[in-house]
Coordinates of C-alpha atoms in Angstrom, one line a residue:
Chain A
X50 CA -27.0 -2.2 40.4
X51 CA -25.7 -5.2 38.9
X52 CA -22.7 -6.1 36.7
X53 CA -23.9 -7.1 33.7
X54 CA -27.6 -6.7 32.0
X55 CA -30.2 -9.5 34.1
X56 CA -30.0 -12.3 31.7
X57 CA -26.5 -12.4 32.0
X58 CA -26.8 -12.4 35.9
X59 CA -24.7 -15.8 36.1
X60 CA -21.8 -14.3 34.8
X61 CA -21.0 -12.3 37.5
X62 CA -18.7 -14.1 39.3
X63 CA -16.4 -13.3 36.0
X64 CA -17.4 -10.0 36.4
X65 CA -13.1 -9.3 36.7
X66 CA -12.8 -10.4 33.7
X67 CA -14.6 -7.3 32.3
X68 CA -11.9 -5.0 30.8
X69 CA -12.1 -2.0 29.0
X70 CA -8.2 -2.2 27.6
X71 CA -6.8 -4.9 25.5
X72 CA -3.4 -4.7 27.9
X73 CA -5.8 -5.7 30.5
X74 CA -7.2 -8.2 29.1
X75 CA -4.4 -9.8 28.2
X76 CA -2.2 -8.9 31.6
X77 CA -5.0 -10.9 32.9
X78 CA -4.9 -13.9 31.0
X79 CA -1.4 -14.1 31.2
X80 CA -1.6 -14.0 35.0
X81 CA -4.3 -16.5 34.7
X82 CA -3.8 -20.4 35.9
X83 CA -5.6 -23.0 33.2
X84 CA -8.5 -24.1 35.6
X85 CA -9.4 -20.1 35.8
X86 CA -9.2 -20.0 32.2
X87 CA -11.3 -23.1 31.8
X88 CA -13.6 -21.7 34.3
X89 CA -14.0 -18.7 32.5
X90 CA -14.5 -20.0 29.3
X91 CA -16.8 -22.9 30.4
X92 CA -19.2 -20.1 31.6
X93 CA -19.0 -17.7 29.3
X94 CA -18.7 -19.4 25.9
X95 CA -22.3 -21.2 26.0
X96 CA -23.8 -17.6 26.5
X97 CA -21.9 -15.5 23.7
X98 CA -24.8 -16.0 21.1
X99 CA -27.2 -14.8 23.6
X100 CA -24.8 -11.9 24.2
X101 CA -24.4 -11.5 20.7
X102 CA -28.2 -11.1 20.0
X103 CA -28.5 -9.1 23.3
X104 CA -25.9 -6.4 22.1
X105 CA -26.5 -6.4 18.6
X106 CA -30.3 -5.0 19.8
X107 CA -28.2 -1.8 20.9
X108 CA -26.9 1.0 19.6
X109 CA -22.9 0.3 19.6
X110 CA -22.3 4.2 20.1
X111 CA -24.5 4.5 23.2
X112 CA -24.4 1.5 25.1
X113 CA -25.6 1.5 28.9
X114 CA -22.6 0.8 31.3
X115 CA -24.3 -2.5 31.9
X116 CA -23.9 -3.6 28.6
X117 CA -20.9 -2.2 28.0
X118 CA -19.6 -4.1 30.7
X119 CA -20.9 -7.1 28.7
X120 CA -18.9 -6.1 25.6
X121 CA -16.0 -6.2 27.4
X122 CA -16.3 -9.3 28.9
X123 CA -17.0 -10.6 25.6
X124 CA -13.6 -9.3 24.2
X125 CA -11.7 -11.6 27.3
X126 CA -13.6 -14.5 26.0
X127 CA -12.0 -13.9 23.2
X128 CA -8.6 -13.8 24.7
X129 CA -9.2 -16.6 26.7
X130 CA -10.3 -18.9 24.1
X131 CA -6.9 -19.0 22.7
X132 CA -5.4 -21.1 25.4
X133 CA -8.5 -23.4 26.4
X134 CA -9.2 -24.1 23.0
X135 CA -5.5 -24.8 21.8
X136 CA -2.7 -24.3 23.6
X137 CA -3.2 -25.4 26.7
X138 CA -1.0 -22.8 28.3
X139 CA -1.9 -19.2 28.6
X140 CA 0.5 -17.9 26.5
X141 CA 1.2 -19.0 23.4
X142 CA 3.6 -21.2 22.4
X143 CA 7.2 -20.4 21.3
X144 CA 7.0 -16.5 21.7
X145 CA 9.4 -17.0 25.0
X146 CA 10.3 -13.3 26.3
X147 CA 8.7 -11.9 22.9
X148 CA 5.9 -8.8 23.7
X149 CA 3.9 -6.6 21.3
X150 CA 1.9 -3.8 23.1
X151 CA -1.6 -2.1 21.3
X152 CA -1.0 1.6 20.6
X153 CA -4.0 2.2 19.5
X154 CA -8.0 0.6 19.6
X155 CA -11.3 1.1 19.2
X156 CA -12.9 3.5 21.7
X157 CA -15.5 1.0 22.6
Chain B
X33 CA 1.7 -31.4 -5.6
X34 CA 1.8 -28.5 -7.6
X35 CA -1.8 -27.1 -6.8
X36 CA -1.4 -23.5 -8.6
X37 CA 0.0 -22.8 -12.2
X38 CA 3.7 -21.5 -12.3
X39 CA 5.4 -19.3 -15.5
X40 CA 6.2 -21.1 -18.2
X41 CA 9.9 -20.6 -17.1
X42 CA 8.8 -23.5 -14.6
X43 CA 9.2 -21.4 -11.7
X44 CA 8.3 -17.7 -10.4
X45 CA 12.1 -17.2 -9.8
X46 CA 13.4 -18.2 -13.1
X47 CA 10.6 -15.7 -14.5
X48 CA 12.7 -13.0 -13.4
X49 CA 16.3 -14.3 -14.2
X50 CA 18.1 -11.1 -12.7
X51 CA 17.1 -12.9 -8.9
X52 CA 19.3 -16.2 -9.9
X53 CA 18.6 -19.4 -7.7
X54 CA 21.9 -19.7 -5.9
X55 CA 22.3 -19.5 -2.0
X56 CA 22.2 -16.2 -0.6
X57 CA 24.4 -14.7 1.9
X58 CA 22.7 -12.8 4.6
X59 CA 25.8 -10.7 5.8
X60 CA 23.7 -7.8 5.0
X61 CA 21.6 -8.8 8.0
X62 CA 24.3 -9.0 10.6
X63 CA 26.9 -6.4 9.9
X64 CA 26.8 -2.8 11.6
X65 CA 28.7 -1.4 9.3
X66 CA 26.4 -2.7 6.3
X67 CA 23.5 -1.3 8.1
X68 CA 25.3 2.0 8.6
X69 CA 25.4 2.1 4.7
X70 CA 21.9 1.2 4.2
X71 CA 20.9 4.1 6.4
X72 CA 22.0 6.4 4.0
X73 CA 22.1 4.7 0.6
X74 CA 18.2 3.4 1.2
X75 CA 16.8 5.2 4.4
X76 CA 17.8 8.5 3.6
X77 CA 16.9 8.4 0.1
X78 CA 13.6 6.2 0.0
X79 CA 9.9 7.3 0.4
X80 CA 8.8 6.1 3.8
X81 CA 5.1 5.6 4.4
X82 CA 4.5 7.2 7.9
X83 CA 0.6 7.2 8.1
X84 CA -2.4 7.3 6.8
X85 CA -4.2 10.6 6.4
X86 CA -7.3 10.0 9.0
X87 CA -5.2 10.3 11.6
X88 CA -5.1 13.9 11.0
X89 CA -8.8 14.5 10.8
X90 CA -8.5 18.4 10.6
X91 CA -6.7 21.5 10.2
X92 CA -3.5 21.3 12.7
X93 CA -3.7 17.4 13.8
X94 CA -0.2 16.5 13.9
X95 CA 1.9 13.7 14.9
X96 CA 5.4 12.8 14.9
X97 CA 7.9 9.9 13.9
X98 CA 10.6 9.0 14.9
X99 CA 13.0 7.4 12.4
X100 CA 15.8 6.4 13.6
X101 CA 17.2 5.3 10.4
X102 CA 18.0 8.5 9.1
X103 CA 18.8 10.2 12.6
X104 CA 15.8 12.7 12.6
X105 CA 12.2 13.1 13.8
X106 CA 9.7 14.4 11.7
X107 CA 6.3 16.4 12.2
X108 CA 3.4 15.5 10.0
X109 CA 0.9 18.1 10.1
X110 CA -2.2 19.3 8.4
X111 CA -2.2 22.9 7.6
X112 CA -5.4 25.0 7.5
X113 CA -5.6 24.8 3.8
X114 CA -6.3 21.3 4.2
X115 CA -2.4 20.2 2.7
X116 CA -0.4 17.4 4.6
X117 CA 3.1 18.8 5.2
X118 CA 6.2 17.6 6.5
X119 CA 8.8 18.9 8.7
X120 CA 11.9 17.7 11.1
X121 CA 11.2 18.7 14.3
X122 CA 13.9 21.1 15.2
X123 CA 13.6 24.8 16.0
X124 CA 15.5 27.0 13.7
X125 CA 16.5 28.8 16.8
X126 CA 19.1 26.5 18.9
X127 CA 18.0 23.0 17.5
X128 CA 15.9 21.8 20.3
X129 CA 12.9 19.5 19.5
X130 CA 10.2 21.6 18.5
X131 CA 7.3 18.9 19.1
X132 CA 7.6 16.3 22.1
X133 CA 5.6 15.8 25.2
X134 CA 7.4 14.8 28.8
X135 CA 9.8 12.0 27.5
X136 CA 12.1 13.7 24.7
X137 CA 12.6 9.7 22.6
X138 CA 8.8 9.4 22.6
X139 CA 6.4 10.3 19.6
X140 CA 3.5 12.5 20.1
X141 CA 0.4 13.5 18.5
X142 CA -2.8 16.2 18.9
X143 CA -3.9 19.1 17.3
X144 CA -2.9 23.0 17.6
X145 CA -3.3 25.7 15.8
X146 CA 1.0 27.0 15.7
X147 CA 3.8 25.3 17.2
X148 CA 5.6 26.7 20.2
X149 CA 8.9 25.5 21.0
X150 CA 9.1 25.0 24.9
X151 CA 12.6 26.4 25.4
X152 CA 12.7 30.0 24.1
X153 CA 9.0 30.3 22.7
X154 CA 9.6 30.5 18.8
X155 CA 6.6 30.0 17.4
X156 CA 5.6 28.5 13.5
X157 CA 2.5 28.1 11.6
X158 CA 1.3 25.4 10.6
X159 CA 2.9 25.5 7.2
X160 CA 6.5 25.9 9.0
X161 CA 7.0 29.7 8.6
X162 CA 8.3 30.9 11.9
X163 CA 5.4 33.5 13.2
X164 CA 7.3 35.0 16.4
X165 CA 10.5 35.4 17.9
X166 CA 11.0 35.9 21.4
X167 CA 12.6 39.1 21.9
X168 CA 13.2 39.7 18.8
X169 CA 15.0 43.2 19.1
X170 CA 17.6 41.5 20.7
X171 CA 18.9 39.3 17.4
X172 CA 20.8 40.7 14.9
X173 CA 19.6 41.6 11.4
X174 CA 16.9 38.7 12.1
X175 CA 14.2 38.3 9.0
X176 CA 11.8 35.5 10.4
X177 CA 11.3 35.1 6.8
X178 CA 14.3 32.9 7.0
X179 CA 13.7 31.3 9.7
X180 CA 11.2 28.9 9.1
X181 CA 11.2 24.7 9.9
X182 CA 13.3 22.5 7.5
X183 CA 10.4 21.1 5.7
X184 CA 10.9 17.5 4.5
X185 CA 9.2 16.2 1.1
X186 CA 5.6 14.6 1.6
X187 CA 2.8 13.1 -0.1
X188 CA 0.0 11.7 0.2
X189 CA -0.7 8.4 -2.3
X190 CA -4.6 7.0 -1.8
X191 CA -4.7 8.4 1.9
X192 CA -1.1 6.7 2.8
X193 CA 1.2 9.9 3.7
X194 CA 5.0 9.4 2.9
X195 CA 8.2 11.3 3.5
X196 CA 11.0 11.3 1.6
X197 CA 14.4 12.7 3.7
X198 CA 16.3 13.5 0.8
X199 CA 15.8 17.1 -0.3
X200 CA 17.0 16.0 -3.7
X201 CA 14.7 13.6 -4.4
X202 CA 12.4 14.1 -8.2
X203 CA 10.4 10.8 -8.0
X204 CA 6.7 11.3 -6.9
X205 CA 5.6 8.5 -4.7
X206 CA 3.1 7.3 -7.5
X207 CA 5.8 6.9 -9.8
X208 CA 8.2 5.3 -7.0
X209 CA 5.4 2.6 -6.3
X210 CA 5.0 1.8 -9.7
X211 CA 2.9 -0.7 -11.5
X212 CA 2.1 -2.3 -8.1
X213 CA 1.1 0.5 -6.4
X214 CA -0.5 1.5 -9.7
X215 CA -2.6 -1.7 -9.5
X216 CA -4.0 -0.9 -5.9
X217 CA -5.4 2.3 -6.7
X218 CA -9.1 3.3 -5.8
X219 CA -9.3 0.6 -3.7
X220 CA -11.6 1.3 -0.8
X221 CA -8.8 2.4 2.1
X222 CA -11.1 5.4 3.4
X223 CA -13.7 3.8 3.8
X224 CA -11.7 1.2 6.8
X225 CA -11.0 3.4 9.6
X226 CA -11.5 1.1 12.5
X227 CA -7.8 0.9 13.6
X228 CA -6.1 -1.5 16.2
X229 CA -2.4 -1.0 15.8
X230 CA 0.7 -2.9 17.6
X231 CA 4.1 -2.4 18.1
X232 CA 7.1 -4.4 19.2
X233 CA 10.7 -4.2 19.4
X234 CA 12.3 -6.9 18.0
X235 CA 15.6 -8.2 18.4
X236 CA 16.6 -8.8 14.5
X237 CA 17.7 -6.9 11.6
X238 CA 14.7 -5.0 9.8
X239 CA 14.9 -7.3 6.6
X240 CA 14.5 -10.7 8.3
X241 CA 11.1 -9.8 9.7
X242 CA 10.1 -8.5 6.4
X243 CA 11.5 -11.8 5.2
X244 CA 9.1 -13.9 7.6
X245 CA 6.2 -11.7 6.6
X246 CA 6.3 -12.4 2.6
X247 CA 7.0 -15.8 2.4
X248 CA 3.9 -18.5 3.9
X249 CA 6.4 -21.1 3.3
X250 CA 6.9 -21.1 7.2
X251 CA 2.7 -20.8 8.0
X252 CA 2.0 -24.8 8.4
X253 CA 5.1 -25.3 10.8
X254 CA 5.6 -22.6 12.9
X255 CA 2.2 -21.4 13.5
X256 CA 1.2 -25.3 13.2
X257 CA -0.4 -25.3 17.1
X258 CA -2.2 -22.1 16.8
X259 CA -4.4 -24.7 14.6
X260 CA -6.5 -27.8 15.9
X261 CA -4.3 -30.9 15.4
X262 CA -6.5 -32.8 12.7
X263 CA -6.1 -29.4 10.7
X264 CA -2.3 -28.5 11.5
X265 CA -1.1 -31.9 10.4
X266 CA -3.3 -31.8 6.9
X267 CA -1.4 -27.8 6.8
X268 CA 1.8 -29.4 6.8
X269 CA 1.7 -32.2 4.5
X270 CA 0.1 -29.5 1.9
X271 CA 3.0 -27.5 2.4
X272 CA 2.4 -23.9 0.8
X273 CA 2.0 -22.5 -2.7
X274 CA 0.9 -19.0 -3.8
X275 CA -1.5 -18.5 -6.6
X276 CA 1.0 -15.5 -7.6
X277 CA 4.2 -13.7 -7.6
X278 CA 5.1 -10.3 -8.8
X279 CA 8.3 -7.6 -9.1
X280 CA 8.6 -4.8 -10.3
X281 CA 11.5 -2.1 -9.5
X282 CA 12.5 -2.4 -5.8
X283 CA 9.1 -3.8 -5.2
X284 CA 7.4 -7.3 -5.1
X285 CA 3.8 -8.9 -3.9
X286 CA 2.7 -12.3 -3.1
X287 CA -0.7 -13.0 -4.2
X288 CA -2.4 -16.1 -2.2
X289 CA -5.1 -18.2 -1.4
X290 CA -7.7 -17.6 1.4
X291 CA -9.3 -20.8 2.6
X292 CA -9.7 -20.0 5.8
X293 CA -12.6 -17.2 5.0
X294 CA -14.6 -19.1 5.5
X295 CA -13.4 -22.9 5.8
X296 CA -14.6 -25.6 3.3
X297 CA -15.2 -27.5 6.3
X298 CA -15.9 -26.0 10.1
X299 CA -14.7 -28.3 11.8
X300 CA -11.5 -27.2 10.7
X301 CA -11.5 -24.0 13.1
X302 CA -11.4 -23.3 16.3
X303 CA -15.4 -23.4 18.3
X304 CA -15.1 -19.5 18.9
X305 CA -14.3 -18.7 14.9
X306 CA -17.3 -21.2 14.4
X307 CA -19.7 -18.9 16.8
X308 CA -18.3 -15.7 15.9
X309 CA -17.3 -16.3 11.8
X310 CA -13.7 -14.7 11.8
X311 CA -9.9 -15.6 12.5
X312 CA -6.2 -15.5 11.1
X313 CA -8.0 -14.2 7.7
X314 CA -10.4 -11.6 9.2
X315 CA -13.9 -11.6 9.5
X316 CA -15.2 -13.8 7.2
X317 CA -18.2 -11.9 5.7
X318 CA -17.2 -8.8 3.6
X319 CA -18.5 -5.8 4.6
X320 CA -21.2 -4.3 2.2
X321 CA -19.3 -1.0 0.9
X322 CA -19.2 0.2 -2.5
X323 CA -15.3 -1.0 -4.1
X324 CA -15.0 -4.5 -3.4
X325 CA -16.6 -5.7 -6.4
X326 CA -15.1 -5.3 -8.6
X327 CA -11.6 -5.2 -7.1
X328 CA -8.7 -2.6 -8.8
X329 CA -7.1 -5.0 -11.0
X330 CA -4.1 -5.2 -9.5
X331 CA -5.0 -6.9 -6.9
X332 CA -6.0 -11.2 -7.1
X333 CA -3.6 -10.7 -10.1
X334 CA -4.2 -14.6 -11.2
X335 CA -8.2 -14.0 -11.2
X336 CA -8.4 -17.1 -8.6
X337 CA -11.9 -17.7 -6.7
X338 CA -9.5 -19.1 -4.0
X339 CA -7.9 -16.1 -3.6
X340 CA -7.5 -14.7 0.0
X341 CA -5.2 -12.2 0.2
X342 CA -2.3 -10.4 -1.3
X343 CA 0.9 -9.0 0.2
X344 CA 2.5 -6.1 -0.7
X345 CA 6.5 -5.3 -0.4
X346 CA 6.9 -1.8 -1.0
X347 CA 10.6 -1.3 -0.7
X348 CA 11.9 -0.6 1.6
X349 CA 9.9 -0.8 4.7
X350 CA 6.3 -0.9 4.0
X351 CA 4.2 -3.9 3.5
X352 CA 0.4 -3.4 2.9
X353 CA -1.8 -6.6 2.8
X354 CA -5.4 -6.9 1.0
X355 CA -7.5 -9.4 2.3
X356 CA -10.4 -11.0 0.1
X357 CA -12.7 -10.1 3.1
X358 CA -12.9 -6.9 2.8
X359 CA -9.9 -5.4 5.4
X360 CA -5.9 -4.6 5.4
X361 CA -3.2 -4.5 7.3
X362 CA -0.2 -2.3 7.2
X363 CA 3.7 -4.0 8.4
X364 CA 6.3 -1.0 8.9
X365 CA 9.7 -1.9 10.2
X366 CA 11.8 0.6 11.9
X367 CA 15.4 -0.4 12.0
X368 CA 17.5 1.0 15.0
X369 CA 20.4 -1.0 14.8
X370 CA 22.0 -3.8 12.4
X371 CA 20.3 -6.3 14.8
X372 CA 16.8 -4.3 16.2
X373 CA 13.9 -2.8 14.8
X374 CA 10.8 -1.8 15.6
X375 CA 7.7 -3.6 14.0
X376 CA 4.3 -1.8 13.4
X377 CA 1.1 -4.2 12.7
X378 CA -1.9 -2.5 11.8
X379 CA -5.4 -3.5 11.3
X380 CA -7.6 -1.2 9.4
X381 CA -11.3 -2.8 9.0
X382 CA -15.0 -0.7 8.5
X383 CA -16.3 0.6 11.5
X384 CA -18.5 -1.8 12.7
X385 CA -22.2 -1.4 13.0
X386 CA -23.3 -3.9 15.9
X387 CA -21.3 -5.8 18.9
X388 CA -21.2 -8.9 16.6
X389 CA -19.3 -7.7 13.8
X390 CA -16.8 -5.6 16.8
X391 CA -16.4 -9.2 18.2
X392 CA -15.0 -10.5 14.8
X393 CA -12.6 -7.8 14.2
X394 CA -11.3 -8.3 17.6
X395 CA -10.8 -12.3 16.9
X396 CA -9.0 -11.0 13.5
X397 CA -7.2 -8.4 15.9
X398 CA -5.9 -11.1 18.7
X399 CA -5.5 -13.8 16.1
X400 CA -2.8 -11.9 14.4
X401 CA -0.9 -10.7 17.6
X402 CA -0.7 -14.1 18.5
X403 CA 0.9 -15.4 15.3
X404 CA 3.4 -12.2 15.5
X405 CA 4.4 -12.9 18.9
X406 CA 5.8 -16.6 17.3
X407 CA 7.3 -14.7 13.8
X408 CA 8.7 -12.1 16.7
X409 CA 10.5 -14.5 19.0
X410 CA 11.4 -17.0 16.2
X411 CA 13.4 -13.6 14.2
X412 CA 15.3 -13.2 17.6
X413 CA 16.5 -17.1 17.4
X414 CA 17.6 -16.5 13.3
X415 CA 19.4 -13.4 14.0
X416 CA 21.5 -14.9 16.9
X417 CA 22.4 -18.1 15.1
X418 CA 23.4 -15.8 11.4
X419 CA 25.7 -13.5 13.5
X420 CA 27.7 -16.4 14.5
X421 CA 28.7 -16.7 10.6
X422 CA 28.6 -20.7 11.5
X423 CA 27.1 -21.0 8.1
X424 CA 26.5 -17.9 5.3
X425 CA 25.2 -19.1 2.3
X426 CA 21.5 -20.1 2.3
X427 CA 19.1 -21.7 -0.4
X428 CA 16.0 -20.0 -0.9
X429 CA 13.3 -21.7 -2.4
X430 CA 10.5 -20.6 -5.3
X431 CA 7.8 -19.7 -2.6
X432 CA 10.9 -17.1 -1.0
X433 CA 11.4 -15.2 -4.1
X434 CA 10.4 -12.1 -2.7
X435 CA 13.0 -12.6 0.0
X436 CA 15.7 -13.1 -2.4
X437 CA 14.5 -9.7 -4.5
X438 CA 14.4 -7.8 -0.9
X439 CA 17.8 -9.0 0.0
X440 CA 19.3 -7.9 -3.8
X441 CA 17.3 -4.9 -4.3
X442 CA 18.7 -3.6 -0.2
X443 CA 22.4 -4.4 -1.8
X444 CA 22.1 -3.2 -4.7
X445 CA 20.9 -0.3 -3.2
X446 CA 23.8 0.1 -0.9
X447 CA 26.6 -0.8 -3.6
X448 CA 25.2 1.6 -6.3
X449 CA 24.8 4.2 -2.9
X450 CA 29.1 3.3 -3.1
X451 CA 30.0 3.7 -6.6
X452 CA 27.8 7.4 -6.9
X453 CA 26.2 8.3 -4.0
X454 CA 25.0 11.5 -6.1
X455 CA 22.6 9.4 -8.3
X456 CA 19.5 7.9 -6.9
X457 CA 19.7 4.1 -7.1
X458 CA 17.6 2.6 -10.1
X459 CA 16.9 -1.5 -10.3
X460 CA 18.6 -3.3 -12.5
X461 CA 21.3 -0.7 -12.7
X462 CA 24.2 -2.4 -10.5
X463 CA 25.7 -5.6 -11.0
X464 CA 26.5 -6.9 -7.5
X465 CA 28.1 -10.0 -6.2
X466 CA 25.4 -12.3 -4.4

């Protein structure tokens, strides 16, 4: 079975980048180089309209794994866009040692 | 530059005389035994918002808090008759913690139909009346009647639930908020129950971080490369004016524009608030619920179509911001020392209805953990640099007048706490040096 729904086939090699916590996501980012970010981003970003419309078609509450999968990837692009479109570095700037943990999120 | 009217005074400061314009000291910030007296002059006499009521969905949800503050942990509870009650978490048998789970420090939360303390087996309702002693032949003279949990004062205000500590304490939470809370009621706060909530221990006093939070005087610079460049540097030279202030009692709000949801211009943003039509200010289409339009009148107070967002200070711990799109956002600050608190951020938007509106409330939701971590980290650099007492007099400027009423309203507090620590403080009441 594949990663993601078929359209969305191309994205697989990302396919780590699909995380269901926000701690995740961000551990990931964090632990991220810029050319994976970029690399991410570059791939991904061009498709999240299409994603968008793909989801949107669905019912949020029951979404098949395949697509839920998708959701989550969409929610790292999101992360990710924050250093490729700005910073330049993968955390951001001036917030040295500083951490703020999520304690509670949405379900899905 | 002026951009927004000011009081006929000629500034929002001078419209409330009793703030003065002088440099403030920020001693209270930086001395443990200060702190020590706010603890019990504002802590332990103040309502504290703790929650909002759909986190106990139904007849024995509970949670607890624990405040540090006023040395106690509290259970919040709702009781099969549907009332929110609180109690300190403390079994009337040998004082162990009635409520906890593995780690003794941490809060906890569930549902249950009594409570059972885990070292001896007392058992209470959920209305705090002790239901069953272990053994209880063995006691002497024992009425369980007697025996049930310290309850502490609770209420609920438009779904927020607050405890007040002080057993004393005549002033119902309505009352306590005042004109500004008045102003806020009806709006629609049941109907946003999509929650993302953060939390971070930050290496300052509890007042500076509410300082940072209700003054955008520091927006353009310090957050000025979470922008593009183009936009960061036009930011800056604008510099930052609110369309409004307001005080009344220990309380305040900043009232201010919004034009960011969306931009007068796209390019402006960043390419993924362009795609998905959200950021710093939220999501930048309102959701289509009923009690947006009109808005309660307190809130947009100058009647601005620019407005964005308004900023409540709800002395002494409790901020509570309205955004023009249609969300809010909760600040709580936990002290546990003169120079650490805890900071709560929470995000409270209408359950979406499709992946592309979940998308934009997680943008909002990064976006502002992102611009904490900076306010965070920067706090951390102030709180160092006061304690050296290098320098302790500081001007505060028109746009930081809700600083300047925090900082007099927490001493004041504290010096009327000195003179009678019988009476409950009242504003205005207390002359005390700045």
């Amino acid at each position: 079975m594949s990663v993601f729904p078929g359209a969305f086939s191309e994205l697989e090699p990302f396919a780590g980048w699909s995380l269901r916590t926000e701690a995740e996501r961000y551990a990931k980012r964090l632990s991220s180089t810029m050319d994976e970010l970029q690399a991410f981003y570059d791939a991904a970003f061009g498709r999240l309209e299409s994603m968008l419309d793909y989801l949107d078609q669905l019912d949020l509450k029951q979404l098949p794994e395949d697509a839920t999968r998708l959701l989550w990837l969409s929610y790292s692009l999101v992360n990710a866009s924050f250093p490729v479109e700005v910073w330049r570095q993968p955390r951001v700037p001036d917030s040295g040692a500083a951490s703020m943990v999520v304690v509670v999120e949405p379900a899905v | 530059m002026a951009h927004f009217e000011k009081p006929a005074e000629g500034s929002w400061t001078e419209h409330y005389p009793e703030l003065g314009t002088g440099p403030v000291s920020y001693e209270d910030s930086i001395s443990p035994e200060h702190y020590e007296l706010e603890r019990r002059a504002i802590f332990a006499r103040s309502w504290l918002n703790v929650g909002r009521v759909e986190q106990l969905t139904r007849a024995g949800s509970y949670f607890t808090r624990e405040i540090s503050a006023v040395g106690t942990s509290v259970i919040v509870v709702r009781g099969t008759d549907g009332e929110v009650r609180a109690f300190h978490n403390i079994c009337r048998h040998r004082g162990n913690k009635l409520v906890w789970n593995d780690y003794p420090r941490e809060e906890t939360s569930g549902v249950c139909r009594q409570f059972t303390c885990k070292y001896h087996g007392w058992r209470y309702d959920l209305s705090g009346a002790c239901t069953f002693v272990q053994q209880e032949s063995e006691f002497f003279d024992l009425d369980k009647a007697d025996y049930g949990l310290a309850s502490v004062q609770c209420e609920v205000w438009e779904g927020f639930i607050w405890v007040n500590v002080d057993p004393d304490n005549t002033v119902p939470v309505a009352e306590y908020l005042g004109d500004l809370g008045a102003g806020i009621v009806g709006y629609p706060f049941d109907r946003m129950t999509q929650v993302y909530k953060y939390r971070a221990l930050v290496g300052s006093n509890w007042k500076l971080f509410i300082d940072a939070f209700a003054e955008f005087y520091h927006a353009p610079v310090l957050h000025a490369k979470q922008a593009t460049a183009e936009e960061s540097r036009k930011l800056q030279s604008h510099g930052y004016e609110a369309l409004a202030y307001k005080i009344d009692g220990p309380h305040g709000m900043v009232s201010s524009w919004g034009g960011m949801s969306p931009p007068r211009d796209l390019e402006m943003v960043k390419p993924i608030e362009r795609v998905l039509r959200s950021g710093l200010f939220g999501p930048w289409d309102r959701p289509d619920i009923d009690g947006l339009d009109p808005l309660p009148p307190g809130l947009n107070p100058s009647g601005s179509s620019a407005w964005g967002i308004d900023s409540f200070v709800f002395f002494p711990n409790f901020m509570l911001l309205v955004w023009a799109t249609g969300w809010y956002l909760t600040y709580h600050y936990w002290p546990t020392s003169y120079n650490t608190h805890i900071f709560e951020g929470t995000l409270y938007f209408v359950p979406p209805r499709n992946a592309t509106e979940r998308l934009r409330q997680e943008m909002a939701a990064v976006t502002f953990k992102e611009y904490s971590l900076q306010d965070g980290n920067t706090l951390e650099a102030t709180q160092m640099m006061l304690e050296t007492r290098a320098v302790t007099n500081f001007p505060l400027n028109d746009q930081e007048i809700l600083l300047r009423q925090l900082h007099k309203t927490a001493r004041e507090c504290v010096a009327s706490y000195q003179q009678d620590p019988k009476t409950p403080y009242t504003p205005g009441r207390v002359a005390v040096a700045r």
